[in-house]
């Protein structure tokens, strides 16, 4: 027959293992939430980056064309039309 001390120790160890399992599960859930946020943030930043490029290459170019003339207007328009899409990095790291 098992002694009461042995059973108490076994029960305490069993509870510790349950706590460890619960903590691991909570961590996995949070990592999943972080991955979702990373994905959503990256998508939103990509959309904003595209809007910024469109604004610079179309709206600003048209506005400058109204204020400039000749070669200066052509150079400004050409420069703005060739601007690349900015790289907006997601601030969520470690994913």
N, CA, C and O atoms as CSV, one atom per row, in Angstrom:
chain,resi,resn,atom,element,x,y,z
A,1,UNK,N,N,0.841,-1.186,0.000
A,1,UNK,CA,C,0.000,0.000,0.000
A,1,UNK,C,C,0.883,1.245,0.000
A,1,UNK,O,O,1.963,1.257,0.591
A,2,UNK,N,N,0.410,2.285,-0.667
A,2,UNK,CA,C,1.177,3.523,-0.756
A,2,UNK,C,C,1.002,4.346,0.505
A,2,UNK,O,O,-0.052,4.335,1.142
A,3,UNK,N,N,2.068,5.063,0.848
A,3,UNK,CA,C,1.977,5.926,2.026
A,3,UNK,C,C,1.302,7.241,1.635
A,3,UNK,O,O,1.252,7.612,0.462
A,4,UNK,N,N,0.792,7.921,2.636
A,4,UNK,CA,C,0.101,9.192,2.407
A,4,UNK,C,C,1.068,10.241,1.850
A,4,UNK,O,O,0.681,11.048,1.005
A,5,UNK,N,N,2.301,10.236,2.310
A,5,UNK,CA,C,3.302,11.187,1.831
A,5,UNK,C,C,3.572,10.971,0.338
A,5,UNK,O,O,3.668,11.929,-0.428
A,6,UNK,N,N,3.691,9.718,-0.058
A,6,UNK,CA,C,3.927,9.401,-1.466
A,6,UNK,C,C,2.760,9.877,-2.329
A,6,UNK,O,O,2.967,10.450,-3.398
A,7,UNK,N,N,1.550,9.640,-1.867
A,7,UNK,CA,C,0.367,10.068,-2.622
A,7,UNK,C,C,0.287,11.590,-2.715
A,7,UNK,O,O,-0.087,12.131,-3.756
A,8,UNK,N,N,0.638,12.281,-1.625
A,8,UNK,CA,C,0.650,13.749,-1.644
A,8,UNK,C,C,1.675,14.275,-2.654
A,8,UNK,O,O,1.397,15.213,-3.402
A,9,UNK,N,N,2.849,13.666,-2.664
A,9,UNK,CA,C,3.888,14.083,-3.605
A,9,UNK,C,C,3.454,13.801,-5.048
A,9,UNK,O,O,3.659,14.621,-5.942
A,10,UNK,N,N,2.860,12.640,-5.253
A,10,UNK,CA,C,2.385,12.276,-6.589
A,10,UNK,C,C,1.304,13.249,-7.058
A,10,UNK,O,O,1.311,13.691,-8.207
A,11,UNK,N,N,0.376,13.578,-6.157
A,11,UNK,CA,C,-0.701,14.508,-6.493
A,11,UNK,C,C,-0.136,15.900,-6.793
A,11,UNK,O,O,-0.581,16.557,-7.734
A,12,UNK,N,N,0.840,16.353,-6.000
A,12,UNK,CA,C,1.451,17.667,-6.217
A,12,UNK,C,C,2.157,17.701,-7.576
A,12,UNK,O,O,2.063,18.690,-8.303
A,13,UNK,N,N,2.862,16.623,-7.913
A,13,UNK,CA,C,3.538,16.557,-9.205
A,13,UNK,C,C,2.530,16.526,-10.353
A,13,UNK,O,O,2.758,17.127,-11.403
A,14,UNK,N,N,1.426,15.830,-10.148
A,14,UNK,CA,C,0.361,15.776,-11.144
A,14,UNK,C,C,-0.224,17.165,-11.381
A,14,UNK,O,O,-0.465,17.547,-12.526
A,15,UNK,N,N,-0.453,17.920,-10.316
A,15,UNK,CA,C,-0.977,19.290,-10.452
A,15,UNK,C,C,0.014,20.194,-11.183
A,15,UNK,O,O,-0.380,21.012,-12.014
A,16,UNK,N,N,1.304,20.040,-10.870
A,16,UNK,CA,C,2.323,20.842,-11.552
A,16,UNK,C,C,2.313,20.560,-13.055
A,16,UNK,O,O,2.421,21.476,-13.870
A,17,UNK,N,N,2.184,19.287,-13.408
A,17,UNK,CA,C,2.159,18.926,-14.825
A,17,UNK,C,C,0.920,19.491,-15.514
A,17,UNK,O,O,0.993,19.915,-16.667
A,18,UNK,N,N,-0.205,19.499,-14.827
A,18,UNK,CA,C,-1.418,20.104,-15.388
A,18,UNK,C,C,-1.215,21.600,-15.615
A,18,UNK,O,O,-1.647,22.138,-16.635
A,19,UNK,N,N,-0.561,22.270,-14.671
A,19,UNK,CA,C,-0.288,23.701,-14.817
A,19,UNK,C,C,0.641,23.954,-16.005
A,19,UNK,O,O,0.429,24.890,-16.776
A,20,UNK,N,N,1.670,23.118,-16.148
A,20,UNK,CA,C,2.589,23.266,-17.281
A,20,UNK,C,C,1.847,23.108,-18.605
A,20,UNK,O,O,2.076,23.862,-19.551
A,21,UNK,N,N,0.963,22.127,-18.660
A,21,UNK,CA,C,0.182,21.893,-19.875
A,21,UNK,C,C,-0.719,23.091,-20.174
A,21,UNK,O,O,-0.844,23.507,-21.326
A,22,UNK,N,N,-1.341,23.638,-19.140
A,22,UNK,CA,C,-2.209,24.810,-19.327
A,22,UNK,C,C,-1.401,26.012,-19.818
A,22,UNK,O,O,-1.855,26.762,-20.682
A,23,UNK,N,N,-0.207,26.186,-19.263
A,23,UNK,CA,C,0.645,27.308,-19.673
A,23,UNK,C,C,1.084,27.135,-21.123
A,23,UNK,O,O,1.059,28.094,-21.895
A,24,UNK,N,N,1.490,25.911,-21.506
A,24,UNK,CA,C,1.885,25.660,-22.896
A,24,UNK,C,C,0.728,25.949,-23.853
A,24,UNK,O,O,0.927,26.512,-24.929
A,25,UNK,N,N,-0.468,25.561,-23.454
A,25,UNK,CA,C,-1.646,25.811,-24.300
A,25,UNK,C,C,-1.903,27.310,-24.449
A,25,UNK,O,O,-2.199,27.786,-25.546
A,26,UNK,N,N,-1.791,28.046,-23.353
A,26,UNK,CA,C,-2.003,29.496,-23.406
A,26,UNK,C,C,-0.966,30.162,-24.308
A,26,UNK,O,O,-1.289,31.087,-25.054
A,27,UNK,N,N,0.274,29.693,-24.238
A,27,UNK,CA,C,1.331,30.253,-25.086
A,27,UNK,C,C,1.046,29.971,-26.557
A,27,UNK,O,O,1.223,30.850,-27.400
A,28,UNK,N,N,0.607,28.756,-26.873
A,28,UNK,CA,C,0.286,28.416,-28.264
A,28,UNK,C,C,-0.849,29.281,-28.797
A,28,UNK,O,O,-0.817,29.712,-29.950
A,29,UNK,N,N,-1.843,29.532,-27.964
A,29,UNK,CA,C,-2.964,30.385,-28.377
A,29,UNK,C,C,-2.467,31.797,-28.675
A,29,UNK,O,O,-2.846,32.394,-29.683
A,30,UNK,N,N,-1.613,32.331,-27.792
A,30,UNK,CA,C,-1.099,33.683,-28.002
A,30,UNK,C,C,-0.224,33.760,-29.252
A,30,UNK,O,O,-0.282,34.744,-29.988
A,31,UNK,N,N,0.586,32.725,-29.494
A,31,UNK,CA,C,1.396,32.710,-30.716
A,31,UNK,C,C,0.502,32.716,-31.953
A,31,UNK,O,O,0.809,33.383,-32.942
A,32,UNK,N,N,-0.597,31.978,-31.898
A,32,UNK,CA,C,-1.552,31.980,-33.009
A,32,UNK,C,C,-2.160,33.352,-33.219
A,32,UNK,O,O,-2.318,33.801,-34.354
A,33,UNK,N,N,-2.503,34.022,-32.123
A,33,UNK,CA,C,-3.058,35.378,-32.217
A,33,UNK,C,C,-2.040,36.344,-32.821
A,33,UNK,O,O,-2.394,37.217,-33.613
A,34,UNK,N,N,-0.780,36.180,-32.441
A,34,UNK,CA,C,0.275,37.043,-32.976
A,34,UNK,C,C,0.439,36.807,-34.476
A,34,UNK,O,O,0.614,37.759,-35.237
A,35,UNK,N,N,0.383,35.554,-34.901
A,35,UNK,CA,C,0.482,35.257,-36.336
A,35,UNK,C,C,-0.660,35.894,-37.118
A,35,UNK,O,O,-0.457,36.403,-38.221
A,36,UNK,N,N,-1.853,35.863,-36.547
A,36,UNK,CA,C,-3.005,36.494,-37.200
A,36,UNK,C,C,-2.786,37.999,-37.310
A,36,UNK,O,O,-3.010,38.584,-38.369
A,37,UNK,N,N,-2.347,38.627,-36.218
A,37,UNK,CA,C,-2.094,40.071,-36.232
A,37,UNK,C,C,-0.992,40.421,-37.230
A,37,UNK,O,O,-1.082,41.431,-37.927
A,38,UNK,N,N,0.037,39.595,-37.297
A,38,UNK,CA,C,1.124,39.828,-38.248
A,38,UNK,C,C,0.592,39.802,-39.678
A,38,UNK,O,O,0.917,40.668,-40.490
A,39,UNK,N,N,-0.220,38.810,-39.970
A,39,UNK,CA,C,-0.775,38.678,-41.318
A,39,UNK,C,C,-1.655,39.874,-41.674
A,39,UNK,O,O,-1.539,40.435,-42.764
A,40,UNK,N,N,-2.532,40.259,-40.753
A,40,UNK,CA,C,-3.418,41.397,-41.003
A,40,UNK,C,C,-2.629,42.697,-41.146
A,40,UNK,O,O,-2.926,43.519,-42.013
A,41,UNK,N,N,-1.625,42.876,-40.291
A,41,UNK,CA,C,-0.817,44.098,-40.345
A,41,UNK,C,C,-0.019,44.170,-41.637
A,41,UNK,O,O,0.072,45.229,-42.258
A,42,UNK,N,N,0.558,43.050,-42.042
A,42,UNK,CA,C,1.332,43.030,-43.285
A,42,UNK,C,C,0.455,43.367,-44.480
A,42,UNK,O,O,0.867,44.109,-45.372
A,43,UNK,N,N,-0.735,42.829,-44.497
A,43,UNK,CA,C,-1.666,43.104,-45.595
A,43,UNK,C,C,-2.058,44.582,-45.607
A,43,UNK,O,O,-2.085,45.211,-46.665
A,44,UNK,N,N,-2.361,45.133,-44.437
A,44,UNK,CA,C,-2.745,46.545,-44.357
A,44,UNK,C,C,-1.585,47.448,-44.774
A,44,UNK,O,O,-1.792,48.440,-45.473
A,45,UNK,N,N,-0.369,47.110,-44.352
A,45,UNK,CA,C,0.792,47.915,-44.730
A,45,UNK,C,C,1.057,47.846,-46.229
A,45,UNK,O,O,1.461,48.838,-46.835
A,46,UNK,N,N,0.835,46.697,-46.819
A,46,UNK,CA,C,1.012,46.567,-48.268
A,46,UNK,C,C,0.001,47.439,-49.015
A,46,UNK,O,O,0.345,48.088,-50.004
A,47,UNK,N,N,-1.241,47.452,-48.540
A,47,UNK,CA,C,-2.265,48.297,-49.161
A,47,UNK,C,C,-1.921,49.779,-49.014
A,47,UNK,O,O,-2.076,50.550,-49.961
A,48,UNK,N,N,-1.454,50.176,-47.828
A,48,UNK,CA,C,-1.063,51.574,-47.615
A,48,UNK,C,C,0.127,51.955,-48.490
A,48,UNK,O,O,0.188,53.064,-49.022
A,49,UNK,N,N,1.058,51.040,-48.632
A,49,UNK,CA,C,2.220,51.283,-49.474
A,49,UNK,C,C,1.800,51.537,-50.922
A,49,UNK,O,O,2.322,52.433,-51.584
A,50,UNK,N,N,0.860,50.743,-51.395
A,50,UNK,CA,C,0.360,50.921,-52.767
A,50,UNK,C,C,-0.360,52.267,-52.912
A,50,UNK,O,O,-0.201,52.948,-53.925
A,51,UNK,N,N,-1.144,52.648,-51.908
A,51,UNK,CA,C,-1.828,53.947,-51.947
A,51,UNK,C,C,-0.825,55.095,-51.960
A,51,UNK,O,O,-1.024,56.091,-52.656
A,52,UNK,N,N,0.259,54.957,-51.185
A,52,UNK,CA,C,1.283,55.996,-51.151
A,52,UNK,C,C,1.940,56.151,-52.523
A,52,UNK,O,O,2.171,57.270,-52.983
A,53,UNK,N,N,2.236,55.033,-53.169
A,53,UNK,CA,C,2.841,55.081,-54.496
A,53,UNK,C,C,1.896,55.746,-55.489
A,53,UNK,O,O,2.313,56.597,-56.276
A,54,UNK,N,N,0.633,55.359,-55.453
A,54,UNK,CA,C,-0.348,55.947,-56.366
A,54,UNK,C,C,-0.476,57.450,-56.133
A,54,UNK,O,O,-0.560,58.228,-57.084
A,55,UNK,N,N,-0.490,57.850,-54.866
A,55,UNK,CA,C,-0.609,59.273,-54.551
A,55,UNK,C,C,0.580,60.043,-55.106
A,55,UNK,O,O,0.413,61.094,-55.724
A,56,UNK,N,N,1.789,59.513,-54.883
A,56,UNK,CA,C,2.990,60.217,-55.340
A,56,UNK,C,C,3.069,60.257,-56.860
A,56,UNK,O,O,3.434,61.279,-57.441
A,57,UNK,N,N,2.727,59.147,-57.503
A,57,UNK,CA,C,2.920,59.096,-58.954
A,57,UNK,C,C,1.782,59.725,-59.740
A,57,UNK,O,O,1.966,60.073,-60.906
A,58,UNK,N,N,0.611,59.881,-59.135
A,58,UNK,CA,C,-0.523,60.442,-59.876
A,58,UNK,C,C,-0.916,61.815,-59.327
A,58,UNK,O,O,-0.831,62.816,-60.038
A,59,UNK,N,N,-1.340,61.864,-58.083
A,59,UNK,CA,C,-1.874,63.116,-57.525
A,59,UNK,C,C,-0.810,64.203,-57.433
A,59,UNK,O,O,-1.037,65.333,-57.864
A,60,UNK,N,N,0.343,63.868,-56.877
A,60,UNK,CA,C,1.396,64.877,-56.736
A,60,UNK,C,C,1.922,65.285,-58.111
A,60,UNK,O,O,2.189,66.462,-58.354
A,61,UNK,N,N,2.068,64.321,-59.001
A,61,UNK,CA,C,2.546,64.637,-60.355
A,61,UNK,C,C,1.587,65.583,-61.066
A,61,UNK,O,O,2.025,66.524,-61.729
A,62,UNK,N,N,0.300,65.347,-60.937
A,62,UNK,CA,C,-0.687,66.232,-61.567
A,62,UNK,C,C,-0.659,67.626,-60.949
A,62,UNK,O,O,-0.764,68.627,-61.658
A,63,UNK,N,N,-0.518,67.688,-59.627
A,63,UNK,CA,C,-0.468,68.991,-58.962
A,63,UNK,C,C,0.777,69.775,-59.369
A,63,UNK,O,O,0.711,70.986,-59.577
A,64,UNK,N,N,1.903,69.085,-59.481
A,64,UNK,CA,C,3.127,69.773,-59.895
A,64,UNK,C,C,3.057,70.212,-61.354
A,64,UNK,O,O,3.619,71.244,-61.720
A,65,UNK,N,N,2.383,69.446,-62.172
A,65,UNK,CA,C,2.255,69.810,-63.585
A,65,UNK,C,C,1.516,71.137,-63.737
A,65,UNK,O,O,1.774,71.901,-64.667
A,66,UNK,N,N,0.596,71.399,-62.813
A,66,UNK,CA,C,-0.127,72.675,-62.859
A,66,UNK,C,C,0.781,73.847,-62.497
A,66,UNK,O,O,0.595,74.956,-62.998
A,67,UNK,N,N,1.765,73.603,-61.625
A,67,UNK,CA,C,2.628,74.685,-61.162
A,67,UNK,C,C,3.912,74.835,-61.951
A,67,UNK,O,O,4.545,75.890,-61.904
A,68,UNK,N,N,4.306,73.810,-62.668
A,68,UNK,CA,C,5.555,73.859,-63.429
A,68,UNK,C,C,5.244,73.830,-64.919
A,68,UNK,O,O,4.138,73.490,-65.340
A,69,UNK,N,N,6.247,74.196,-65.699
A,69,UNK,CA,C,6.042,74.149,-67.154
A,69,UNK,C,C,7.334,73.706,-67.831
A,69,UNK,O,O,8.419,73.777,-67.253
A,70,UNK,N,N,7.192,73.261,-69.037
A,70,UNK,CA,C,8.351,72.890,-69.839
A,70,UNK,C,C,9.067,71.653,-69.329
A,70,UNK,O,O,8.455,70.683,-68.884
A,71,UNK,N,N,10.420,71.727,-69.415
A,71,UNK,CA,C,11.234,70.585,-69.027
A,71,UNK,C,C,11.130,70.277,-67.534
A,71,UNK,O,O,11.213,69.117,-67.131
A,72,UNK,N,N,10.949,71.301,-66.722
A,72,UNK,CA,C,10.817,71.082,-65.277
A,72,UNK,C,C,9.576,70.249,-64.977
A,72,UNK,O,O,9.622,69.345,-64.142
A,73,UNK,N,N,8.479,70.545,-65.645
A,73,UNK,CA,C,7.241,69.787,-65.441
A,73,UNK,C,C,7.412,68.354,-65.922
A,73,UNK,O,O,6.969,67.410,-65.268
A,74,UNK,N,N,8.063,68.202,-67.080
A,74,UNK,CA,C,8.279,66.852,-67.613
A,74,UNK,C,C,9.183,66.032,-66.698
A,74,UNK,O,O,8.918,64.856,-66.447
A,75,UNK,N,N,10.245,66.653,-66.203
A,75,UNK,CA,C,11.183,65.947,-65.326
A,75,UNK,C,C,10.514,65.554,-64.008
A,75,UNK,O,O,10.704,64.441,-63.519
A,76,UNK,N,N,9.737,66.467,-63.440
A,76,UNK,CA,C,9.045,66.166,-62.184
A,76,UNK,C,C,8.046,65.034,-62.376
A,76,UNK,O,O,7.954,64.128,-61.548
A,77,UNK,N,N,7.304,65.090,-63.465
A,77,UNK,CA,C,6.309,64.049,-63.731
A,77,UNK,C,C,6.987,62.696,-63.947
A,77,UNK,O,O,6.543,61.676,-63.418
A,78,UNK,N,N,8.060,62.701,-64.725
A,78,UNK,CA,C,8.777,61.449,-64.991
A,78,UNK,C,C,9.352,60.873,-63.696
A,78,UNK,O,O,9.267,59.669,-63.454
A,79,UNK,N,N,9.933,61.736,-62.872
A,79,UNK,CA,C,10.507,61.285,-61.600
A,79,UNK,C,C,9.434,60.678,-60.703
A,79,UNK,O,O,9.626,59.598,-60.144
A,80,UNK,N,N,8.315,61.365,-60.566
A,80,UNK,CA,C,7.254,60.891,-59.678
A,80,UNK,C,C,6.580,59.627,-60.202
A,80,UNK,O,O,6.141,58.788,-59.416
A,81,UNK,N,N,6.495,59.488,-61.504
A,81,UNK,CA,C,5.885,58.279,-62.065
A,81,UNK,C,C,6.763,57.050,-61.855
A,81,UNK,O,O,6.268,55.924,-61.830
A,82,UNK,N,N,8.068,57.271,-61.704
A,82,UNK,CA,C,8.998,56.156,-61.529
A,82,UNK,C,C,9.314,55.848,-60.067
A,82,UNK,O,O,10.160,55.000,-59.783
A,83,UNK,N,N,8.655,56.514,-59.160
A,83,UNK,CA,C,8.880,56.227,-57.741
A,83,UNK,C,C,8.398,54.813,-57.444
A,83,UNK,O,O,7.314,54.399,-57.855
A,84,UNK,N,N,9.244,54.084,-56.715
A,84,UNK,CA,C,8.874,52.717,-56.350
A,84,UNK,C,C,7.954,52.718,-55.132
A,84,UNK,O,O,7.887,53.682,-54.369
A,85,UNK,N,N,7.268,51.631,-54.987
A,85,UNK,CA,C,6.383,51.459,-53.837
A,85,UNK,C,C,7.243,51.391,-52.575
A,85,UNK,O,O,8.204,50.623,-52.537
A,86,UNK,N,N,6.925,52.173,-51.543
A,86,UNK,CA,C,7.734,52.134,-50.321
A,86,UNK,C,C,7.599,50.788,-49.608
A,86,UNK,O,O,6.567,50.121,-49.688
A,87,UNK,N,N,8.658,50.415,-48.919
A,87,UNK,CA,C,8.648,49.169,-48.152
A,87,UNK,C,C,8.280,49.521,-46.715
A,87,UNK,O,O,9.044,50.183,-46.013
A,88,UNK,N,N,7.120,49.080,-46.292
A,88,UNK,CA,C,6.660,49.311,-44.927
A,88,UNK,C,C,6.734,47.985,-44.178
A,88,UNK,O,O,5.923,47.086,-44.402
A,89,UNK,N,N,7.715,47.876,-43.288
A,89,UNK,CA,C,7.909,46.638,-42.542
A,89,UNK,C,C,6.917,46.531,-41.401
A,89,UNK,O,O,6.588,47.519,-40.744
A,90,UNK,N,N,6.454,45.331,-41.181
A,90,UNK,CA,C,5.533,45.063,-40.077
A,90,UNK,C,C,6.301,45.177,-38.757
A,90,UNK,O,O,7.390,44.615,-38.633
A,91,UNK,N,N,5.759,45.885,-37.782
A,91,UNK,CA,C,6.463,46.048,-36.510
A,91,UNK,C,C,6.452,44.795,-35.637
A,91,UNK,O,O,7.157,44.746,-34.629
A,92,UNK,N,N,5.678,43.797,-36.001
A,92,UNK,CA,C,5.619,42.564,-35.218
A,92,UNK,C,C,6.804,41.700,-35.623
A,92,UNK,O,O,6.914,41.293,-36.779
A,93,UNK,N,N,7.680,41.422,-34.682
A,93,UNK,CA,C,8.907,40.675,-34.969
A,93,UNK,C,C,8.818,39.267,-34.392
A,93,UNK,O,O,7.964,38.971,-33.556
A,94,UNK,N,N,9.709,38.416,-34.851
A,94,UNK,CA,C,9.807,37.065,-34.317
A,94,UNK,C,C,8.778,36.106,-34.849
A,94,UNK,O,O,8.503,35.076,-34.234
A,95,UNK,N,N,8.202,36.440,-35.995
A,95,UNK,CA,C,7.177,35.553,-36.557
A,95,UNK,C,C,7.787,34.751,-37.673
A,95,UNK,O,O,7.104,33.936,-38.293
